[in-house]
Amino acid sequence: NEYKSYLRFYHVRLGYDSNTVMAEDEWIVKENGTTYPIKDKSIRNFERQVSGRAEIVSLCLGENQVIGKPLNETERDFYETAESKLKDFIPCYKGVVSIKDEMSNNHHSDVSCHLESEKIDLSSTLKKKKQKDYIILEDVTSPFYKPSIMDLKMGTRQYSDNMPSDKIARKKLRSLHTTSNELGLRIAGIRKYNVDQCKHQYMDKMAGRQLTTNSILGVFREFFNDGRRIRHDVVAMFSAKVRECIKLVEALKIRFYCCSLLLLYEACPDAEPRVDLRIIDFAGFQRCHLDGEEYSSPDAGLLIGLKSLEDILETISNEDDSSSEGQTSWCSARSSSSQDS
């Protein structure tokens, strides 16, 4: 009740076709482009973000727990034109949200809320964000009680044709001196739940860049070790999903430059085993060359990364738990650098 005077209003623009009726737990759209006012009192940082510079926010729109990512038109184009066969391997796209502070003129410094023992000034938070439009996506972590999450930067090439030349040069150099060059993947961030210690452990992108083709296997082993044992059941489920993903990418003639791969598994010992594998981050995706010529083959760099992951999983599946003994402990607190690009 105390918060009612500071009620926030969010406007959702959904780009579905006219008279489209969504599932019961989603929005019903009567006209394309219709703006719907949605009332919600909370916006917070997405606590389960393990990598990336963009400040992802968590929203509850209706009954849906979703995330908002600063709008990038290339990424929006990807989601709005994505092939249906991709739907099981990418987050569900909900539309675009414009976040507007209807009370900002009168209560600019007063709008705040109490979230998980931390007072957050929402007006200040929104003011710091240059973009007020967000791509709204399914929160793929929401079905998990205690998710262990790994973010892998995928591909041997991690730049698009339209990037500035200096940025392309930096990304080429970074790939050359990390596991991206040979394996087609590198660890961009990890948030692992340790069952034995009842806390999360982290690895940031800077630590991931220091790994070699030899040492990265040990990190994967430790990721799948929940503190009590290596989760061979989880490894087997991931192996099946990776094989399916490889077949899918082989059938697509597009480029997933700069994309990442999220690996999630349920670490809660009282919950049913569950894994998820999603391709994310499509700001660098391309359907054709700069001259407009369409690609005639799949993304070879991404396939190298997926097949390297398949090999890593196979190696771990053939090992016993003793292979993880002596691994270096990770950080128990998140590094501030983990959110940088």
Short mmCIF file of N, CA and C in Angstrom, two decimals, residues 150-240:
data_model
loop_
_atom_site.label_atom_id
_atom_site.label_comp_id
_atom_site.label_asym_id
_atom_site.label_seq_id
_atom_site.Cartn_x
_atom_site.Cartn_y
_atom_site.Cartn_z
N MET A 150 26.65 -21.69 -16.98
CA MET A 150 27.90 -21.38 -17.68
C MET A 150 27.57 -20.63 -18.97
N ASP A 151 28.29 -19.53 -19.20
CA ASP A 151 28.13 -18.74 -20.41
C ASP A 151 29.38 -18.93 -21.26
N LEU A 152 29.19 -19.48 -22.45
CA LEU A 152 30.31 -19.72 -23.37
C LEU A 152 30.23 -18.76 -24.55
N LYS A 153 31.29 -18.04 -24.80
CA LYS A 153 31.39 -17.23 -26.02
C LYS A 153 31.77 -18.18 -27.15
N MET A 154 30.92 -18.21 -28.18
CA MET A 154 31.04 -19.25 -29.19
C MET A 154 31.62 -18.73 -30.50
N GLY A 155 32.29 -19.63 -31.21
CA GLY A 155 32.80 -19.35 -32.54
C GLY A 155 34.26 -18.97 -32.56
N THR A 156 34.90 -19.20 -33.70
CA THR A 156 36.28 -18.77 -33.89
C THR A 156 36.35 -17.31 -34.29
N ARG A 157 35.22 -16.78 -34.78
CA ARG A 157 35.15 -15.36 -35.15
C ARG A 157 34.06 -14.70 -34.32
N GLN A 158 34.39 -13.61 -33.64
CA GLN A 158 33.46 -12.96 -32.74
C GLN A 158 33.29 -11.48 -33.06
N TYR A 159 33.14 -11.21 -34.34
CA TYR A 159 32.85 -9.84 -34.79
C TYR A 159 32.02 -9.92 -36.06
N SER A 160 31.20 -8.89 -36.25
CA SER A 160 30.39 -8.82 -37.47
C SER A 160 31.04 -7.89 -38.47
N ASP A 161 30.60 -7.92 -39.71
CA ASP A 161 31.21 -7.12 -40.77
C ASP A 161 31.05 -5.62 -40.54
N ASN A 162 30.00 -5.22 -39.83
CA ASN A 162 29.74 -3.78 -39.69
C ASN A 162 30.31 -3.18 -38.41
N MET A 163 31.14 -3.92 -37.70
CA MET A 163 31.80 -3.37 -36.52
C MET A 163 32.91 -2.41 -36.93
N PRO A 164 33.23 -1.43 -36.08
CA PRO A 164 34.37 -0.54 -36.36
C PRO A 164 35.67 -1.33 -36.47
N SER A 165 36.57 -0.88 -37.30
CA SER A 165 37.80 -1.62 -37.57
C SER A 165 38.65 -1.82 -36.32
N ASP A 166 38.69 -0.83 -35.42
CA ASP A 166 39.49 -1.00 -34.21
C ASP A 166 38.92 -2.06 -33.29
N LYS A 167 37.59 -2.16 -33.25
CA LYS A 167 36.96 -3.19 -32.43
C LYS A 167 37.18 -4.58 -33.03
N ILE A 168 37.14 -4.66 -34.36
CA ILE A 168 37.41 -5.93 -35.03
C ILE A 168 38.83 -6.40 -34.71
N ALA A 169 39.78 -5.46 -34.74
CA ALA A 169 41.18 -5.80 -34.46
C ALA A 169 41.33 -6.33 -33.03
N ARG A 170 40.65 -5.70 -32.07
CA ARG A 170 40.72 -6.17 -30.68
C ARG A 170 40.14 -7.57 -30.53
N LYS A 171 39.02 -7.80 -31.18
CA LYS A 171 38.36 -9.10 -31.06
C LYS A 171 39.18 -10.20 -31.75
N LYS A 172 39.80 -9.87 -32.87
CA LYS A 172 40.68 -10.85 -33.53
C LYS A 172 41.83 -11.25 -32.62
N LEU A 173 42.43 -10.26 -31.98
CA LEU A 173 43.57 -10.51 -31.09
C LEU A 173 43.14 -11.34 -29.88
N ARG A 174 41.97 -11.02 -29.35
CA ARG A 174 41.46 -11.74 -28.18
C ARG A 174 41.20 -13.21 -28.52
N SER A 175 40.61 -13.44 -29.67
CA SER A 175 40.34 -14.82 -30.08
C SER A 175 41.63 -15.59 -30.32
N LEU A 176 42.61 -14.91 -30.90
CA LEU A 176 43.88 -15.55 -31.22
C LEU A 176 44.60 -16.06 -29.98
N HIS A 177 44.45 -15.34 -28.86
CA HIS A 177 45.20 -15.66 -27.65
C HIS A 177 44.35 -16.35 -26.58
N THR A 178 43.19 -16.84 -26.95
CA THR A 178 42.35 -17.58 -26.01
C THR A 178 41.93 -18.91 -26.64
N THR A 179 41.15 -19.66 -25.92
CA THR A 179 40.69 -20.96 -26.41
C THR A 179 39.75 -20.82 -27.61
N SER A 180 39.28 -19.61 -27.89
CA SER A 180 38.41 -19.41 -29.05
C SER A 180 39.09 -19.80 -30.34
N ASN A 181 40.40 -19.57 -30.42
CA ASN A 181 41.12 -19.80 -31.66
C ASN A 181 41.12 -21.27 -32.08
N GLU A 182 41.38 -22.15 -31.12
CA GLU A 182 41.49 -23.57 -31.43
C GLU A 182 40.19 -24.34 -31.18
N LEU A 183 39.53 -24.01 -30.09
CA LEU A 183 38.34 -24.77 -29.69
C LEU A 183 37.03 -24.16 -30.20
N GLY A 184 37.07 -22.88 -30.60
CA GLY A 184 35.83 -22.24 -31.04
C GLY A 184 34.91 -21.90 -29.90
N LEU A 185 35.43 -21.86 -28.68
CA LEU A 185 34.65 -21.46 -27.50
C LEU A 185 35.61 -20.98 -26.42
N ARG A 186 35.09 -20.13 -25.55
CA ARG A 186 35.82 -19.76 -24.34
C ARG A 186 34.80 -19.43 -23.26
N ILE A 187 35.21 -19.59 -22.03
CA ILE A 187 34.31 -19.36 -20.91
C ILE A 187 34.21 -17.86 -20.64
N ALA A 188 32.98 -17.35 -20.69
CA ALA A 188 32.74 -15.92 -20.46
C ALA A 188 32.24 -15.66 -19.04
N GLY A 189 31.77 -16.69 -18.37
CA GLY A 189 31.30 -16.51 -17.00
C GLY A 189 30.65 -17.78 -16.48
N ILE A 190 30.77 -17.98 -15.17
CA ILE A 190 30.14 -19.13 -14.52
C ILE A 190 29.54 -18.69 -13.19
N ARG A 191 28.37 -19.19 -12.91
CA ARG A 191 27.72 -19.03 -11.60
C ARG A 191 27.25 -20.41 -11.20
N LYS A 192 28.02 -21.08 -10.32
CA LYS A 192 27.75 -22.46 -9.96
C LYS A 192 27.30 -22.55 -8.51
N TYR A 193 26.26 -23.37 -8.30
CA TYR A 193 25.80 -23.58 -6.93
C TYR A 193 26.47 -24.81 -6.34
N ASN A 194 27.13 -24.61 -5.20
CA ASN A 194 27.80 -25.69 -4.51
C ASN A 194 26.87 -26.23 -3.42
N VAL A 195 26.40 -27.45 -3.60
CA VAL A 195 25.43 -28.04 -2.68
C VAL A 195 26.04 -28.24 -1.30
N ASP A 196 27.29 -28.67 -1.24
CA ASP A 196 27.95 -28.97 0.03
C ASP A 196 28.15 -27.72 0.87
N GLN A 197 28.49 -26.59 0.21
CA GLN A 197 28.76 -25.34 0.92
C GLN A 197 27.54 -24.42 0.98
N CYS A 198 26.48 -24.79 0.24
CA CYS A 198 25.24 -24.00 0.20
C CYS A 198 25.49 -22.55 -0.21
N LYS A 199 26.30 -22.39 -1.25
CA LYS A 199 26.56 -21.04 -1.75
C LYS A 199 26.98 -21.11 -3.21
N HIS A 200 26.94 -19.95 -3.87
CA HIS A 200 27.35 -19.88 -5.26
C HIS A 200 28.84 -19.62 -5.37
N GLN A 201 29.40 -20.12 -6.44
CA GLN A 201 30.80 -19.87 -6.77
C GLN A 201 30.85 -19.30 -8.18
N TYR A 202 31.83 -18.43 -8.43
CA TYR A 202 31.85 -17.68 -9.68
C TYR A 202 33.19 -17.78 -10.39
N MET A 203 33.13 -17.66 -11.68
CA MET A 203 34.31 -17.44 -12.51
C MET A 203 33.95 -16.37 -13.52
N ASP A 204 34.78 -15.36 -13.66
CA ASP A 204 34.46 -14.28 -14.58
C ASP A 204 35.19 -14.44 -15.91
N LYS A 205 34.93 -13.55 -16.82
CA LYS A 205 35.47 -13.66 -18.17
C LYS A 205 36.99 -13.51 -18.20
N MET A 206 37.55 -12.73 -17.27
CA MET A 206 39.00 -12.54 -17.27
C MET A 206 39.71 -13.86 -16.94
N ALA A 207 39.15 -14.59 -15.98
CA ALA A 207 39.72 -15.91 -15.66
C ALA A 207 39.52 -16.86 -16.85
N GLY A 208 38.39 -16.72 -17.53
CA GLY A 208 38.13 -17.56 -18.69
C GLY A 208 39.12 -17.33 -19.82
N ARG A 209 39.57 -16.10 -19.96
CA ARG A 209 40.54 -15.79 -21.02
C ARG A 209 41.92 -16.34 -20.73
N GLN A 210 42.20 -16.65 -19.47
CA GLN A 210 43.51 -17.18 -19.10
C GLN A 210 43.60 -18.69 -19.31
N LEU A 211 42.47 -19.32 -19.55
CA LEU A 211 42.46 -20.78 -19.71
C LEU A 211 43.10 -21.19 -21.04
N THR A 212 43.65 -22.37 -21.04
CA THR A 212 44.25 -22.93 -22.26
C THR A 212 43.42 -24.13 -22.71
N THR A 213 43.78 -24.67 -23.85
CA THR A 213 43.07 -25.86 -24.35
C THR A 213 43.25 -27.05 -23.41
N ASN A 214 44.30 -27.02 -22.60
CA ASN A 214 44.53 -28.10 -21.63
C ASN A 214 43.79 -27.85 -20.31
N SER A 215 43.82 -26.62 -19.82
CA SER A 215 43.25 -26.33 -18.51
C SER A 215 41.74 -26.16 -18.51
N ILE A 216 41.15 -25.89 -19.67
CA ILE A 216 39.70 -25.64 -19.71
C ILE A 216 38.90 -26.88 -19.33
N LEU A 217 39.43 -28.05 -19.60
CA LEU A 217 38.72 -29.28 -19.27
C LEU A 217 38.49 -29.38 -17.76
N GLY A 218 39.48 -28.97 -16.97
CA GLY A 218 39.33 -29.02 -15.51
C GLY A 218 38.23 -28.11 -15.01
N VAL A 219 38.04 -26.98 -15.68
CA VAL A 219 36.98 -26.05 -15.28
C VAL A 219 35.61 -26.65 -15.58
N PHE A 220 35.48 -27.31 -16.73
CA PHE A 220 34.23 -27.99 -17.04
C PHE A 220 33.94 -29.08 -16.01
N ARG A 221 34.97 -29.83 -15.63
CA ARG A 221 34.78 -30.87 -14.61
C ARG A 221 34.22 -30.27 -13.33
N GLU A 222 34.83 -29.16 -12.92
CA GLU A 222 34.39 -28.55 -11.67
C GLU A 222 33.00 -27.94 -11.78
N PHE A 223 32.66 -27.45 -12.96
CA PHE A 223 31.32 -26.91 -13.17
C PHE A 223 30.26 -27.98 -12.96
N PHE A 224 30.54 -29.18 -13.42
CA PHE A 224 29.58 -30.28 -13.30
C PHE A 224 29.68 -30.99 -11.95
N ASN A 225 30.61 -30.57 -11.10
CA ASN A 225 30.73 -31.11 -9.76
C ASN A 225 29.91 -30.21 -8.83
N ASP A 226 28.83 -30.73 -8.28
CA ASP A 226 27.94 -29.91 -7.46
C ASP A 226 28.41 -29.74 -6.02
N GLY A 227 29.62 -30.21 -5.73
CA GLY A 227 30.16 -30.13 -4.38
C GLY A 227 30.19 -31.47 -3.70
N ARG A 228 29.45 -32.42 -4.27
CA ARG A 228 29.42 -33.77 -3.71
C ARG A 228 29.88 -34.81 -4.72
N ARG A 229 29.56 -34.55 -5.98
CA ARG A 229 29.90 -35.52 -7.03
C ARG A 229 29.82 -34.84 -8.38
N ILE A 230 30.42 -35.46 -9.37
CA ILE A 230 30.25 -35.00 -10.75
C ILE A 230 28.90 -35.48 -11.24
N ARG A 231 28.13 -34.57 -11.79
CA ARG A 231 26.78 -34.90 -12.23
C ARG A 231 26.81 -35.54 -13.61
N HIS A 232 27.12 -36.84 -13.64
CA HIS A 232 27.18 -37.55 -14.91
C HIS A 232 25.82 -37.60 -15.60
N ASP A 233 24.74 -37.58 -14.81
CA ASP A 233 23.42 -37.55 -15.42
C ASP A 233 23.19 -36.26 -16.19
N VAL A 234 23.67 -35.16 -15.63
CA VAL A 234 23.56 -33.86 -16.29
C VAL A 234 24.42 -33.82 -17.55
N VAL A 235 25.64 -34.33 -17.46
CA VAL A 235 26.54 -34.37 -18.61
C VAL A 235 25.90 -35.13 -19.77
N ALA A 236 25.26 -36.24 -19.47
CA ALA A 236 24.61 -37.04 -20.51
C ALA A 236 23.47 -36.28 -21.17
N MET A 237 22.69 -35.54 -20.37
CA MET A 237 21.59 -34.76 -20.94
C MET A 237 22.12 -33.63 -21.82
N PHE A 238 23.19 -32.99 -21.39
CA PHE A 238 23.80 -31.94 -22.21
C PHE A 238 24.35 -32.50 -23.51
N SER A 239 24.96 -33.67 -23.46
CA SER A 239 25.52 -34.28 -24.67
C SER A 239 24.44 -34.47 -25.73
N ALA A 240 23.28 -34.93 -25.32
CA ALA A 240 22.18 -35.14 -26.26
C ALA A 240 21.72 -33.81 -26.86
#
